Each structure stands twice: as C-alpha cells, then as structure tokens.
C-alpha cells in the first residue's frame, strides 16, 4: 500500500499504534512517552518488502531492523532472538497471565 502511495507512512503508523490504542481504550499504550508501555519497531524503509504470497503465505518480510518487546529484543539487527517477552492483552490494556 505504501509503495502504491495509497496510504502515507504517518497515517499507517498512527493507525497501527495510537489510533488502535485509543479505540481499545488502552490508555498506557500506543504512544512513545514517559510512563507508557511501548514496543518499538525500527524499519529500514528502503528495504521493507512483504515476501508472503497467496501460494506461500508464511514468509517473513524484509526490512525490519530491530523490534523491542517489553524492553527485550525480539529482533536485533534483522535476526530473531527467540525472546518471548510479549504478553496477551485484554480490553483495557491489562496483561493476561493465563490464569
């Protein structure tokens, strides 16, 4: 969509972060600021490419440099770290611990 210029990058980022958090009433999420909970993704916009196809849907995209989840690298320098720092969320932004 970005390469077809149907959506701008700022609109896309806002839709996936703050707007989604606002819609779900997750007051501590969706924005990077002190006191909020944040996962961070660093992309190389020149290299971003979706590799999945209809015939072969389970492919990782290219261009993701780093992903931090709860302060731990899930992807570092483009490689998965196998860290499992994420937790499921329920409405209101509370973490679900499985119990």
Coordinates of C-alpha atoms in Angstrom, one line a residue:
X1 CA 0.0 0.0 0.0
X2 CA 2.8 2.4 0.8
X3 CA 4.6 1.7 -2.4
X4 CA 1.4 2.3 -4.3
X5 CA 1.0 5.6 -2.4
X6 CA -2.5 4.7 -1.2
X7 CA -1.6 5.4 2.4
X8 CA 1.0 7.7 3.8
X9 CA 3.6 6.5 6.3
X10 CA 2.4 8.7 9.1
X11 CA -1.2 7.6 8.6
X12 CA -0.2 4.0 8.6
X13 CA 1.9 4.3 11.8
X14 CA -0.9 6.2 13.6
X15 CA -3.4 3.6 12.5
X16 CA -1.3 0.7 14.0
X17 CA -0.3 2.5 17.2
X18 CA -2.1 5.4 18.9
X19 CA -5.4 5.1 17.0
X20 CA -5.7 1.4 17.8
X21 CA -4.9 2.0 21.4
X22 CA -7.4 4.9 21.6
X23 CA -10.1 2.7 20.0
X24 CA -9.4 -0.1 22.5
X25 CA -9.2 2.3 25.5
X26 CA -5.6 1.3 26.2
X27 CA -4.5 4.5 28.0
X28 CA -1.0 3.4 28.7
X29 CA -0.2 2.1 25.2
X30 CA 0.1 3.3 21.6
X31 CA 2.4 6.3 22.2
X32 CA 6.1 6.7 23.0
X33 CA 6.2 8.8 26.1
X34 CA 7.5 8.6 29.6
X35 CA 5.3 6.3 31.8
X36 CA 3.7 4.4 29.0
X37 CA 4.2 0.8 27.9
X38 CA 5.7 0.6 24.5
X39 CA 7.0 -2.0 22.0
X40 CA 9.4 -0.4 19.4
X41 CA 10.0 -1.4 15.8
X42 CA 12.8 0.0 13.7
X43 CA 12.4 -0.4 9.9
X44 CA 14.7 0.3 7.0
X45 CA 12.2 1.9 4.7
X46 CA 14.4 1.4 1.7
X47 CA 14.4 -2.4 2.3
X48 CA 10.8 -3.0 3.5
X49 CA 9.2 -5.7 1.4
X50 CA 6.4 -8.2 2.1
X51 CA 7.6 -11.6 1.0
X52 CA 4.4 -13.5 1.6
X53 CA 2.3 -14.6 -1.4
X54 CA -1.0 -16.4 -1.7
X55 CA 0.7 -19.6 -2.5
X56 CA 3.4 -19.2 0.2
X57 CA 1.9 -17.1 3.0
X58 CA 4.3 -18.0 5.8
X59 CA 7.2 -15.8 4.9
X60 CA 8.9 -13.1 7.0
X61 CA 9.0 -9.6 5.5
X62 CA 12.3 -7.9 4.8
X63 CA 13.4 -4.5 6.2
X64 CA 12.8 -5.0 9.9
X65 CA 16.0 -4.0 11.7
X66 CA 15.0 -4.2 15.4
X67 CA 11.9 -5.0 17.4
X68 CA 11.8 -4.4 21.2
X69 CA 9.0 -6.0 23.2
X70 CA 8.8 -5.1 26.9
X71 CA 12.3 -3.8 26.7
X72 CA 13.8 -7.0 25.2
X73 CA 15.0 -7.5 21.6
X74 CA 12.7 -9.9 19.7
X75 CA 14.6 -9.0 16.5
X76 CA 18.1 -7.5 16.7
X77 CA 20.0 -6.5 13.6
X78 CA 17.4 -8.3 11.4
X79 CA 17.6 -11.6 13.2
X80 CA 15.1 -13.2 15.6
X81 CA 16.4 -13.5 19.1
X82 CA 13.8 -16.1 20.2
X83 CA 13.0 -14.0 23.3
X84 CA 9.4 -14.3 24.3
X85 CA 8.8 -11.1 26.2
X86 CA 5.3 -10.3 25.0
X87 CA 2.1 -11.0 26.9
X88 CA -1.5 -11.2 25.6
X89 CA -3.7 -8.1 26.3
X90 CA -7.4 -7.9 27.1
X91 CA -9.7 -4.9 26.7
X92 CA -8.5 -2.1 28.8
X93 CA -4.8 -2.9 28.1
X94 CA -4.4 -5.3 31.1
X95 CA -1.9 -8.1 30.5
X96 CA -3.5 -11.6 30.6
X97 CA -1.2 -14.0 32.5
X98 CA -3.1 -17.2 31.5
X99 CA -4.8 -17.8 34.9

